[in-house]
Amino acid sequence: MASLTPISQSHSLLKNPNLTTPQSPNFCSSFIPKDLPYSKAQSFKLPGMASRNVVVSATTAEKPRKRYPGEAKGFVEEMRFVAMKLHTREQAKEGEKEVKEPEERAVGKWEPRVDGYLKFLVDSKLVYDTLEGIIDKAAFPSYAEFRNTGLERSEKLAKDLQWFKEQGYAIPEPSSPGVTYAVYLKELSEKDPQAFICHFYNIYFAHSAGGRMIGKKVAEKILNNKELEFYKWDGDLSQLLQNVRDKLNKVAESWTRDEKNHCLEETEKSFKYSGEILRLILS
């Protein structure tokens, strides 16, 4: 505990509490941390107190480090927390974003069209082709951790597009939203692994959750309840997701707090690019 009693007067004050000290026109106090030599003490004035030389001894307790939401459960939970806040309340109970675009409303309120859905599938395939190519080449060693996770979607989408073709539909070329996102992912993956991992997580995990619900609702409205391969996984999906969570947490263990925050800050861009592709369903 800090002592405001002058060292030179402490004993005499105890013996004679009425003892007064001479006034000094230039009152100052020396604050001396416990481990700082007296010669390095810095002086400062304490207004409104008796004028006398005072030596203060104090220790500064180190404040506990700020904990980030979800941090105790691993970095994936931090990413999930940030992502959920960017949903609307119609999309998720944890959502905080206001509804501004048609695709941000509850899926049950959508009015999809086959032509728009095909554009969405084609652009989605381009994004997954790009992601899987990036992981395969592994510009950073950490990317190799995510090869053959069972979450890959490119081959599944190829089968779905072939089915639509067999039904007589013309398969469109990739449109601006998909092309723009694919280019961004490729450039990002070569220079910013933390930001790229944010997109990797949000794309695959969003499709395994909200994406499945979208597929089900769209199939009910325009595909006679046909379940596309895009929404099927080989093996137990919950276990596949857990395996990837573990890998993501392991990779993030080597990151600094600043690198983790940088990854989290990329979430909004991930939602922006994915939202533009999702909007194609309603075009």
PDB file of C-alpha atoms in Angstrom:
ATOM      1  CA  MET A   1       0.000   0.000   0.000  1.00  0.00           C
ATOM      2  CA  ALA A   2       1.335   3.476  -0.848  1.00  0.00           C
ATOM      3  CA  SER A   3       2.669   5.542   2.053  1.00  0.00           C
ATOM      4  CA  LEU A   4       2.210   9.310   2.007  1.00  0.00           C
ATOM      5  CA  THR A   5       4.225   9.856   5.202  1.00  0.00           C
ATOM      6  CA  PRO A   6       7.631  11.539   4.821  1.00  0.00           C
ATOM      7  CA  ILE A   7      10.321   9.012   5.646  1.00  0.00           C
ATOM      8  CA  SER A   8      12.306  11.575   7.613  1.00  0.00           C
ATOM      9  CA  GLN A   9       9.306  12.499   9.777  1.00  0.00           C
ATOM     10  CA  SER A  10       7.506   9.199  10.251  1.00  0.00           C
ATOM     11  CA  HIS A  11       8.774   8.401  13.728  1.00  0.00           C
ATOM     12  CA  SER A  12       8.396  11.922  15.106  1.00  0.00           C
ATOM     13  CA  LEU A  13       4.842  12.208  13.815  1.00  0.00           C
ATOM     14  CA  LEU A  14       3.878   9.005  15.565  1.00  0.00           C
ATOM     15  CA  LYS A  15       5.242  10.388  18.840  1.00  0.00           C
ATOM     16  CA  ASN A  16       3.775  13.877  18.426  1.00  0.00           C
ATOM     17  CA  PRO A  17       0.698  13.948  16.154  1.00  0.00           C
ATOM     18  CA  ASN A  18       0.348  17.723  16.589  1.00  0.00           C
ATOM     19  CA  LEU A  19       3.762  18.371  15.125  1.00  0.00           C
ATOM     20  CA  THR A  20       3.616  20.771  12.188  1.00  0.00           C
ATOM     21  CA  THR A  21       6.082  21.098   9.368  1.00  0.00           C
ATOM     22  CA  PRO A  22       7.467  24.332   7.947  1.00  0.00           C
ATOM     23  CA  GLN A  23       5.783  25.712   4.827  1.00  0.00           C
ATOM     24  CA  SER A  24       7.658  25.432   1.548  1.00  0.00           C
ATOM     25  CA  PRO A  25       6.864  27.650  -1.444  1.00  0.00           C
ATOM     26  CA  ASN A  26       7.730  24.938  -3.926  1.00  0.00           C
ATOM     27  CA  PHE A  27       6.035  21.773  -2.753  1.00  0.00           C
ATOM     28  CA  CYS A  28       6.726  18.566  -4.696  1.00  0.00           C
ATOM     29  CA  SER A  29       6.586  14.850  -4.100  1.00  0.00           C
ATOM     30  CA  SER A  30       8.840  12.073  -5.362  1.00  0.00           C
ATOM     31  CA  PHE A  31       7.030   8.988  -6.629  1.00  0.00           C
ATOM     32  CA  ILE A  32       9.444   6.116  -6.387  1.00  0.00           C
ATOM     33  CA  PRO A  33       8.396   2.692  -7.636  1.00  0.00           C
ATOM     34  CA  LYS A  34       9.618  -0.184  -5.531  1.00  0.00           C
ATOM     35  CA  ASP A  35      12.351  -1.226  -7.949  1.00  0.00           C
ATOM     36  CA  LEU A  36      13.432   2.251  -9.146  1.00  0.00           C
ATOM     37  CA  PRO A  37      16.606   3.810  -7.679  1.00  0.00           C
ATOM     38  CA  TYR A  38      16.030   6.953  -5.683  1.00  0.00           C
ATOM     39  CA  SER A  39      18.256   8.919  -8.064  1.00  0.00           C
ATOM     40  CA  LYS A  40      15.744   8.254 -10.886  1.00  0.00           C
ATOM     41  CA  ALA A  41      12.659   9.355  -8.975  1.00  0.00           C
ATOM     42  CA  GLN A  42      10.464  11.872 -10.769  1.00  0.00           C
ATOM     43  CA  SER A  43       8.908  14.821  -8.971  1.00  0.00           C
ATOM     44  CA  PHE A  44       5.349  15.995  -9.290  1.00  0.00           C
ATOM     45  CA  LYS A  45       3.118  18.464  -7.415  1.00  0.00           C
ATOM     46  CA  LEU A  46       0.121  17.398  -5.352  1.00  0.00           C
ATOM     47  CA  PRO A  47      -2.210  20.420  -5.173  1.00  0.00           C
ATOM     48  CA  GLY A  48      -4.434  20.958  -2.160  1.00  0.00           C
ATOM     49  CA  MET A  49      -2.213  19.107   0.315  1.00  0.00           C
ATOM     50  CA  ALA A  50       0.175  20.311   2.976  1.00  0.00           C
ATOM     51  CA  SER A  51       3.491  21.512   1.614  1.00  0.00           C
ATOM     52  CA  ARG A  52       6.108  19.002   2.580  1.00  0.00           C
ATOM     53  CA  ASN A  53       8.469  16.579   0.915  1.00  0.00           C
ATOM     54  CA  VAL A  54       6.792  13.198   0.558  1.00  0.00           C
ATOM     55  CA  VAL A  55       8.254   9.903  -0.597  1.00  0.00           C
ATOM     56  CA  VAL A  56       5.711   7.494  -2.056  1.00  0.00           C
ATOM     57  CA  SER A  57       6.323   3.777  -2.390  1.00  0.00           C
ATOM     58  CA  ALA A  58       3.869   1.871  -4.567  1.00  0.00           C
ATOM     59  CA  THR A  59       3.550  -1.194  -6.740  1.00  0.00           C
ATOM     60  CA  THR A  60       1.475  -1.301  -9.902  1.00  0.00           C
ATOM     61  CA  ALA A  61      -0.630  -4.429 -10.264  1.00  0.00           C
ATOM     62  CA  GLU A  62      -0.689  -5.832 -13.779  1.00  0.00           C
ATOM     63  CA  LYS A  63      -4.202  -5.791 -15.241  1.00  0.00           C
ATOM     64  CA  PRO A  64      -5.525  -9.086 -16.587  1.00  0.00           C
ATOM     65  CA  ARG A  65      -5.487  -9.261 -20.401  1.00  0.00           C
ATOM     66  CA  LYS A  66      -8.760  -8.601 -22.167  1.00  0.00           C
ATOM     67  CA  ARG A  67     -10.522 -11.798 -23.184  1.00  0.00           C
ATOM     68  CA  TYR A  68     -12.188 -11.877 -26.600  1.00  0.00           C
ATOM     69  CA  PRO A  69     -15.673 -13.380 -27.002  1.00  0.00           C
ATOM     70  CA  GLY A  70     -15.284 -17.110 -27.562  1.00  0.00           C
ATOM     71  CA  GLU A  71     -11.526 -17.071 -26.954  1.00  0.00           C
ATOM     72  CA  ALA A  72     -11.672 -19.622 -24.146  1.00  0.00           C
ATOM     73  CA  LYS A  73     -13.090 -22.220 -26.559  1.00  0.00           C
ATOM     74  CA  GLY A  74     -10.555 -21.616 -29.328  1.00  0.00           C
ATOM     75  CA  PHE A  75     -10.159 -19.250 -32.242  1.00  0.00           C
ATOM     76  CA  VAL A  76     -12.903 -20.865 -34.336  1.00  0.00           C
ATOM     77  CA  GLU A  77     -15.394 -19.790 -31.696  1.00  0.00           C
ATOM     78  CA  GLU A  78     -14.092 -16.231 -32.010  1.00  0.00           C
ATOM     79  CA  MET A  79     -14.698 -16.371 -35.755  1.00  0.00           C
ATOM     80  CA  ARG A  80     -18.170 -17.816 -35.242  1.00  0.00           C
ATOM     81  CA  PHE A  81     -19.067 -15.081 -32.761  1.00  0.00           C
ATOM     82  CA  VAL A  82     -18.070 -12.299 -35.165  1.00  0.00           C
ATOM     83  CA  ALA A  83     -19.827 -13.973 -38.100  1.00  0.00           C
ATOM     84  CA  MET A  84     -23.101 -14.432 -36.227  1.00  0.00           C
ATOM     85  CA  LYS A  85     -23.209 -10.732 -35.323  1.00  0.00           C
ATOM     86  CA  LEU A  86     -23.155  -9.924 -39.044  1.00  0.00           C
ATOM     87  CA  HIS A  87     -26.366 -11.864 -39.667  1.00  0.00           C
ATOM     88  CA  THR A  88     -29.752 -10.171 -39.491  1.00  0.00           C
ATOM     89  CA  ARG A  89     -32.231 -11.081 -36.775  1.00  0.00           C
ATOM     90  CA  GLU A  90     -34.311 -12.815 -39.439  1.00  0.00           C
ATOM     91  CA  GLN A  91     -31.357 -15.039 -40.294  1.00  0.00           C
ATOM     92  CA  ALA A  92     -30.123 -15.843 -36.785  1.00  0.00           C
ATOM     93  CA  LYS A  93     -31.095 -15.028 -33.210  1.00  0.00           C
ATOM     94  CA  GLU A  94     -27.594 -13.676 -32.552  1.00  0.00           C
ATOM     95  CA  GLY A  95     -27.754 -11.393 -35.574  1.00  0.00           C
ATOM     96  CA  GLU A  96     -27.428  -7.637 -35.156  1.00  0.00           C
ATOM     97  CA  LYS A  97     -27.457  -6.376 -38.745  1.00  0.00           C
ATOM     98  CA  GLU A  98     -30.476  -4.560 -40.160  1.00  0.00           C
ATOM     99  CA  VAL A  99     -32.143  -6.051 -43.231  1.00  0.00           C
ATOM    100  CA  LYS A 100     -31.106  -4.016 -46.272  1.00  0.00           C
ATOM    101  CA  GLU A 101     -30.919  -6.510 -49.132  1.00  0.00           C
ATOM    102  CA  PRO A 102     -33.442  -9.136 -50.293  1.00  0.00           C
ATOM    103  CA  GLU A 103     -31.050 -12.025 -49.569  1.00  0.00           C
ATOM    104  CA  GLU A 104     -30.748 -10.854 -45.944  1.00  0.00           C
ATOM    105  CA  ARG A 105     -34.365 -11.732 -45.238  1.00  0.00           C
ATOM    106  CA  ALA A 106     -35.481 -15.130 -43.971  1.00  0.00           C
ATOM    107  CA  VAL A 107     -35.203 -17.742 -46.729  1.00  0.00           C
ATOM    108  CA  GLY A 108     -38.893 -18.567 -46.454  1.00  0.00           C
ATOM    109  CA  LYS A 109     -39.681 -15.107 -47.844  1.00  0.00           C
ATOM    110  CA  TRP A 110     -37.526 -15.553 -50.944  1.00  0.00           C
ATOM    111  CA  GLU A 111     -38.907 -15.873 -54.469  1.00  0.00           C
ATOM    112  CA  PRO A 112     -36.113 -17.755 -56.293  1.00  0.00           C
ATOM    113  CA  ARG A 113     -35.950 -18.489 -60.014  1.00  0.00           C
ATOM    114  CA  VAL A 114     -34.181 -21.364 -61.762  1.00  0.00           C
ATOM    115  CA  ASP A 115     -32.143 -19.039 -63.965  1.00  0.00           C
ATOM    116  CA  GLY A 116     -30.950 -17.085 -60.932  1.00  0.00           C
ATOM    117  CA  TYR A 117     -30.231 -20.278 -59.020  1.00  0.00           C
ATOM    118  CA  LEU A 118     -28.080 -21.552 -61.886  1.00  0.00           C
ATOM    119  CA  LYS A 119     -26.066 -18.320 -61.816  1.00  0.00           C
ATOM    120  CA  PHE A 120     -25.571 -18.829 -58.072  1.00  0.00           C
ATOM    121  CA  LEU A 121     -24.395 -22.428 -58.549  1.00  0.00           C
ATOM    122  CA  VAL A 122     -21.998 -21.499 -61.375  1.00  0.00           C
ATOM    123  CA  ASP A 123     -20.429 -18.640 -59.416  1.00  0.00           C
ATOM    124  CA  SER A 124     -20.250 -20.791 -56.296  1.00  0.00           C
ATOM    125  CA  LYS A 125     -18.407 -23.475 -58.245  1.00  0.00           C
ATOM    126  CA  LEU A 126     -15.858 -20.924 -59.435  1.00  0.00           C
ATOM    127  CA  VAL A 127     -15.242 -19.849 -55.826  1.00  0.00           C
ATOM    128  CA  TYR A 128     -14.864 -23.436 -54.619  1.00  0.00           C
ATOM    129  CA  ASP A 129     -12.598 -24.279 -57.566  1.00  0.00           C
ATOM    130  CA  THR A 130     -10.430 -21.347 -56.533  1.00  0.00           C
ATOM    131  CA  LEU A 131     -10.396 -22.278 -52.854  1.00  0.00           C
ATOM    132  CA  GLU A 132      -9.516 -25.886 -53.494  1.00  0.00           C
ATOM    133  CA  GLY A 133      -6.793 -24.907 -55.960  1.00  0.00           C
ATOM    134  CA  ILE A 134      -5.282 -22.539 -53.386  1.00  0.00           C
ATOM    135  CA  ILE A 135      -5.289 -25.221 -50.715  1.00  0.00           C
ATOM    136  CA  ASP A 136      -3.769 -27.756 -53.081  1.00  0.00           C
ATOM    137  CA  LYS A 137      -0.867 -25.469 -54.072  1.00  0.00           C
ATOM    138  CA  ALA A 138      -0.391 -24.246 -50.477  1.00  0.00           C
ATOM    139  CA  ALA A 139       1.502 -20.973 -50.892  1.00  0.00           C
ATOM    140  CA  PHE A 140       1.757 -21.076 -47.079  1.00  0.00           C
ATOM    141  CA  PRO A 141       2.432 -24.386 -45.272  1.00  0.00           C
ATOM    142  CA  SER A 142      -0.618 -23.936 -43.043  1.00  0.00           C
ATOM    143  CA  TYR A 143      -2.926 -24.255 -46.055  1.00  0.00           C
ATOM    144  CA  ALA A 144      -1.890 -27.885 -46.522  1.00  0.00           C
ATOM    145  CA  GLU A 145      -3.685 -28.693 -43.251  1.00  0.00           C
ATOM    146  CA  PHE A 146      -6.987 -28.239 -45.097  1.00  0.00           C
ATOM    147  CA  ARG A 147      -6.517 -30.658 -47.963  1.00  0.00           C
ATOM    148  CA  ASN A 148      -9.071 -33.455 -48.338  1.00  0.00           C
ATOM    149  CA  THR A 149     -11.235 -32.373 -45.398  1.00  0.00           C
ATOM    150  CA  GLY A 150     -14.399 -33.819 -46.876  1.00  0.00           C
ATOM    151  CA  LEU A 151     -15.960 -30.343 -47.061  1.00  0.00           C
ATOM    152  CA  GLU A 152     -14.856 -29.789 -50.682  1.00  0.00           C
ATOM    153  CA  ARG A 153     -17.746 -28.820 -52.981  1.00  0.00           C
ATOM    154  CA  SER A 154     -16.330 -28.415 -56.477  1.00  0.00           C
ATOM    155  CA  GLU A 155     -16.982 -31.965 -57.704  1.00  0.00           C
ATOM    156  CA  LYS A 156     -20.462 -31.979 -56.182  1.00  0.00           C
ATOM    157  CA  LEU A 157     -21.348 -28.759 -57.964  1.00  0.00           C
ATOM    158  CA  ALA A 158     -20.057 -30.162 -61.256  1.00  0.00           C
ATOM    159  CA  LYS A 159     -22.514 -33.055 -60.913  1.00  0.00           C
ATOM    160  CA  ASP A 160     -25.396 -30.693 -60.168  1.00  0.00           C
ATOM    161  CA  LEU A 161     -24.671 -28.493 -63.172  1.00  0.00           C
ATOM    162  CA  GLN A 162     -24.532 -31.593 -65.351  1.00  0.00           C
ATOM    163  CA  TRP A 163     -27.973 -32.604 -64.053  1.00  0.00           C
ATOM    164  CA  PHE A 164     -29.416 -29.182 -64.939  1.00  0.00           C
ATOM    165  CA  LYS A 165     -27.900 -29.479 -68.395  1.00  0.00           C
ATOM    166  CA  GLU A 166     -29.567 -32.853 -68.860  1.00  0.00           C
ATOM    167  CA  GLN A 167     -32.894 -31.232 -67.938  1.00  0.00           C
ATOM    168  CA  GLY A 168     -32.460 -28.854 -70.858  1.00  0.00           C
ATOM    169  CA  TYR A 169     -31.157 -25.792 -69.042  1.00  0.00           C
ATOM    170  CA  ALA A 170     -28.350 -23.701 -70.513  1.00  0.00           C
ATOM    171  CA  ILE A 171     -25.461 -23.376 -68.089  1.00  0.00           C
ATOM    172  CA  PRO A 172     -24.302 -19.736 -67.916  1.00  0.00           C
ATOM    173  CA  GLU A 173     -20.742 -18.479 -67.691  1.00  0.00           C
ATOM    174  CA  PRO A 174     -19.541 -17.199 -64.296  1.00  0.00           C
ATOM    175  CA  SER A 175     -20.783 -13.676 -63.614  1.00  0.00           C
ATOM    176  CA  SER A 176     -19.140 -10.642 -62.037  1.00  0.00           C
ATOM    177  CA  PRO A 177     -19.753 -11.535 -58.349  1.00  0.00           C
ATOM    178  CA  GLY A 178     -18.090 -14.942 -58.658  1.00  0.00           C
ATOM    179  CA  VAL A 179     -15.222 -13.749 -60.844  1.00  0.00           C
ATOM    180  CA  THR A 180     -14.490 -10.794 -58.556  1.00  0.00           C
ATOM    181  CA  TYR A 181     -14.479 -12.963 -55.431  1.00  0.00           C
ATOM    182  CA  ALA A 182     -12.279 -15.640 -57.029  1.00  0.00           C
ATOM    183  CA  VAL A 183      -9.691 -13.038 -58.055  1.00  0.00           C
ATOM    184  CA  TYR A 184      -9.733 -11.515 -54.580  1.00  0.00           C
ATOM    185  CA  LEU A 185      -9.264 -14.888 -52.882  1.00  0.00           C
ATOM    186  CA  LYS A 186      -6.320 -15.786 -55.098  1.00  0.00           C
ATOM    187  CA  GLU A 187      -4.550 -12.476 -54.485  1.00  0.00           C
ATOM    188  CA  LEU A 188      -5.281 -12.583 -50.754  1.00  0.00           C
ATOM    189  CA  SER A 189      -4.036 -16.152 -50.342  1.00  0.00           C
ATOM    190  CA  GLU A 190      -0.608 -15.243 -51.712  1.00  0.00           C
ATOM    191  CA  LYS A 191       0.100 -12.392 -49.307  1.00  0.00           C
ATOM    192  CA  ASP A 192      -2.240 -12.549 -46.308  1.00  0.00           C
ATOM    193  CA  PRO A 193      -2.825 -16.032 -44.850  1.00  0.00           C
ATOM    194  CA  GLN A 194      -4.763 -14.836 -41.802  1.00  0.00           C
ATOM    195  CA  ALA A 195      -7.291 -12.952 -43.941  1.00  0.00           C
ATOM    196  CA  PHE A 196      -7.547 -15.873 -46.361  1.00  0.00           C
ATOM    197  CA  ILE A 197      -8.300 -18.328 -43.554  1.00  0.00           C
ATOM    198  CA  CYS A 198     -11.197 -16.089 -42.518  1.00  0.00           C
ATOM    199  CA  HIS A 199     -12.766 -16.534 -45.956  1.00  0.00           C
ATOM    200  CA  PHE A 200     -12.025 -20.263 -45.975  1.00  0.00           C
ATOM    201  CA  TYR A 201     -13.834 -20.683 -42.662  1.00  0.00           C
ATOM    202  CA  ASN A 202     -16.851 -18.548 -43.513  1.00  0.00           C
ATOM    203  CA  ILE A 203     -17.412 -20.049 -46.964  1.00  0.00           C
ATOM    204  CA  TYR A 204     -17.304 -23.695 -45.907  1.00  0.00           C
ATOM    205  CA  PHE A 205     -18.999 -23.367 -42.542  1.00  0.00           C
ATOM    206  CA  ALA A 206     -21.741 -21.045 -43.797  1.00  0.00           C
ATOM    207  CA  HIS A 207     -22.619 -23.522 -46.533  1.00  0.00           C
ATOM    208  CA  SER A 208     -22.813 -26.390 -44.047  1.00  0.00           C
ATOM    209  CA  ALA A 209     -25.287 -24.446 -41.885  1.00  0.00           C
ATOM    210  CA  GLY A 210     -27.390 -21.691 -43.450  1.00  0.00           C
ATOM    211  CA  GLY A 211     -26.456 -22.894 -46.914  1.00  0.00           C
ATOM    212  CA  ARG A 212     -28.198 -26.218 -46.356  1.00  0.00           C
ATOM    213  CA  MET A 213     -31.368 -24.454 -45.268  1.00  0.00           C
ATOM    214  CA  ILE A 214     -31.235 -22.282 -48.385  1.00  0.00           C
ATOM    215  CA  GLY A 215     -30.832 -25.364 -50.570  1.00  0.00           C
ATOM    216  CA  LYS A 216     -33.810 -27.053 -48.934  1.00  0.00           C
ATOM    217  CA  LYS A 217     -36.117 -24.055 -49.288  1.00  0.00           C
ATOM    218  CA  VAL A 218     -35.107 -23.367 -52.891  1.00  0.00           C
ATOM    219  CA  ALA A 219     -35.628 -27.033 -53.786  1.00  0.00           C
ATOM    220  CA  GLU A 220     -39.126 -26.887 -52.308  1.00  0.00           C
ATOM    221  CA  LYS A 221     -40.047 -23.854 -54.396  1.00  0.00           C
ATOM    222  CA  ILE A 222     -38.491 -24.516 -57.802  1.00  0.00           C
ATOM    223  CA  LEU A 223     -36.986 -28.048 -57.978  1.00  0.00           C
ATOM    224  CA  ASN A 224     -39.812 -30.310 -56.750  1.00  0.00           C
ATOM    225  CA  ASN A 225     -37.821 -30.992 -53.577  1.00  0.00           C
ATOM    226  CA  LYS A 226     -34.828 -32.430 -55.427  1.00  0.00           C
ATOM    227  CA  GLU A 227     -31.789 -32.524 -53.160  1.00  0.00           C
ATOM    228  CA  LEU A 228     -28.697 -31.398 -55.017  1.00  0.00           C
ATOM    229  CA  GLU A 229     -25.269 -32.958 -54.516  1.00  0.00           C
ATOM    230  CA  PHE A 230     -24.092 -29.534 -53.339  1.00  0.00           C
ATOM    231  CA  TYR A 231     -25.899 -30.233 -50.067  1.00  0.00           C
ATOM    232  CA  LYS A 232     -24.625 -33.772 -49.531  1.00  0.00           C
ATOM    233  CA  TRP A 233     -21.404 -34.827 -47.810  1.00  0.00           C
ATOM    234  CA  ASP A 234     -19.609 -38.145 -47.776  1.00  0.00           C
ATOM    235  CA  GLY A 235     -19.441 -39.163 -44.133  1.00  0.00           C
ATOM    236  CA  ASP A 236     -20.769 -37.581 -40.966  1.00  0.00           C
ATOM    237  CA  LEU A 237     -20.901 -33.811 -41.537  1.00  0.00           C
ATOM    238  CA  SER A 238     -20.679 -32.913 -37.854  1.00  0.00           C
ATOM    239  CA  GLN A 239     -17.457 -34.908 -37.535  1.00  0.00           C
ATOM    240  CA  LEU A 240     -16.010 -33.421 -40.724  1.00  0.00           C
ATOM    241  CA  LEU A 241     -16.692 -29.943 -39.378  1.00  0.00           C
ATOM    242  CA  GLN A 242     -15.154 -30.787 -36.019  1.00  0.00           C
ATOM    243  CA  ASN A 243     -12.013 -32.065 -37.711  1.00  0.00           C
ATOM    244  CA  VAL A 244     -11.653 -28.771 -39.563  1.00  0.00           C
ATOM    245  CA  ARG A 245     -12.359 -26.771 -36.387  1.00  0.00           C
ATOM    246  CA  ASP A 246      -9.508 -28.585 -34.702  1.00  0.00           C
ATOM    247  CA  LYS A 247      -7.177 -27.831 -37.608  1.00  0.00           C
ATOM    248  CA  LEU A 248      -8.179 -24.161 -37.663  1.00  0.00           C
ATOM    249  CA  ASN A 249      -7.610 -23.819 -33.932  1.00  0.00           C
ATOM    250  CA  LYS A 250      -4.233 -25.503 -34.262  1.00  0.00           C
ATOM    251  CA  VAL A 251      -3.117 -23.169 -37.058  1.00  0.00           C
ATOM    252  CA  ALA A 252      -4.279 -20.092 -35.146  1.00  0.00           C
ATOM    253  CA  GLU A 253      -2.281 -21.087 -32.065  1.00  0.00           C
ATOM    254  CA  SER A 254       0.862 -19.792 -33.775  1.00  0.00           C
ATOM    255  CA  TRP A 255      -0.703 -16.408 -34.552  1.00  0.00           C
ATOM    256  CA  THR A 256      -0.193 -13.271 -32.505  1.00  0.00           C
ATOM    257  CA  ARG A 257      -3.213 -11.499 -31.070  1.00  0.00           C
ATOM    258  CA  ASP A 258      -2.876  -8.834 -33.757  1.00  0.00           C
ATOM    259  CA  GLU A 259      -2.904 -11.500 -36.475  1.00  0.00           C
ATOM    260  CA  LYS A 260      -6.022 -13.057 -34.978  1.00  0.00           C
ATOM    261  CA  ASN A 261      -7.742  -9.679 -34.868  1.00  0.00           C
ATOM    262  CA  HIS A 262      -6.748  -9.076 -38.483  1.00  0.00           C
ATOM    263  CA  CYS A 263      -8.398 -12.366 -39.420  1.00  0.00           C
ATOM    264  CA  LEU A 264     -11.590 -11.420 -37.571  1.00  0.00           C
ATOM    265  CA  GLU A 265     -11.685  -8.014 -39.256  1.00  0.00           C
ATOM    266  CA  GLU A 266     -11.849  -9.728 -42.658  1.00  0.00           C
ATOM    267  CA  THR A 267     -15.225 -11.298 -41.794  1.00  0.00           C
ATOM    268  CA  GLU A 268     -17.198  -8.334 -43.100  1.00  0.00           C
ATOM    269  CA  LYS A 269     -15.551  -8.607 -46.526  1.00  0.00           C
ATOM    270  CA  SER A 270     -16.301 -12.313 -46.597  1.00  0.00           C
ATOM    271  CA  PHE A 271     -19.977 -11.589 -45.990  1.00  0.00           C
ATOM    272  CA  LYS A 272     -19.981  -8.867 -48.633  1.00  0.00           C
ATOM    273  CA  TYR A 273     -18.572 -11.079 -51.404  1.00  0.00           C
ATOM    274  CA  SER A 274     -20.659 -14.114 -50.465  1.00  0.00           C
ATOM    275  CA  GLY A 275     -23.783 -11.970 -50.197  1.00  0.00           C
ATOM    276  CA  GLU A 276     -23.351 -10.712 -53.747  1.00  0.00           C
ATOM    277  CA  ILE A 277     -23.206 -14.302 -55.024  1.00  0.00           C
ATOM    278  CA  LEU A 278     -26.189 -15.322 -52.895  1.00  0.00           C
ATOM    279  CA  ARG A 279     -28.202 -12.436 -54.329  1.00  0.00           C
ATOM    280  CA  LEU A 280     -27.988 -14.085 -57.753  1.00  0.00           C
ATOM    281  CA  ILE A 281     -30.634 -16.618 -56.641  1.00  0.00           C
ATOM    282  CA  LEU A 282     -33.180 -13.813 -56.615  1.00  0.00           C
ATOM    283  CA  SER A 283     -32.086 -12.277 -59.925  1.00  0.00           C
TER     284      SER A 283
END
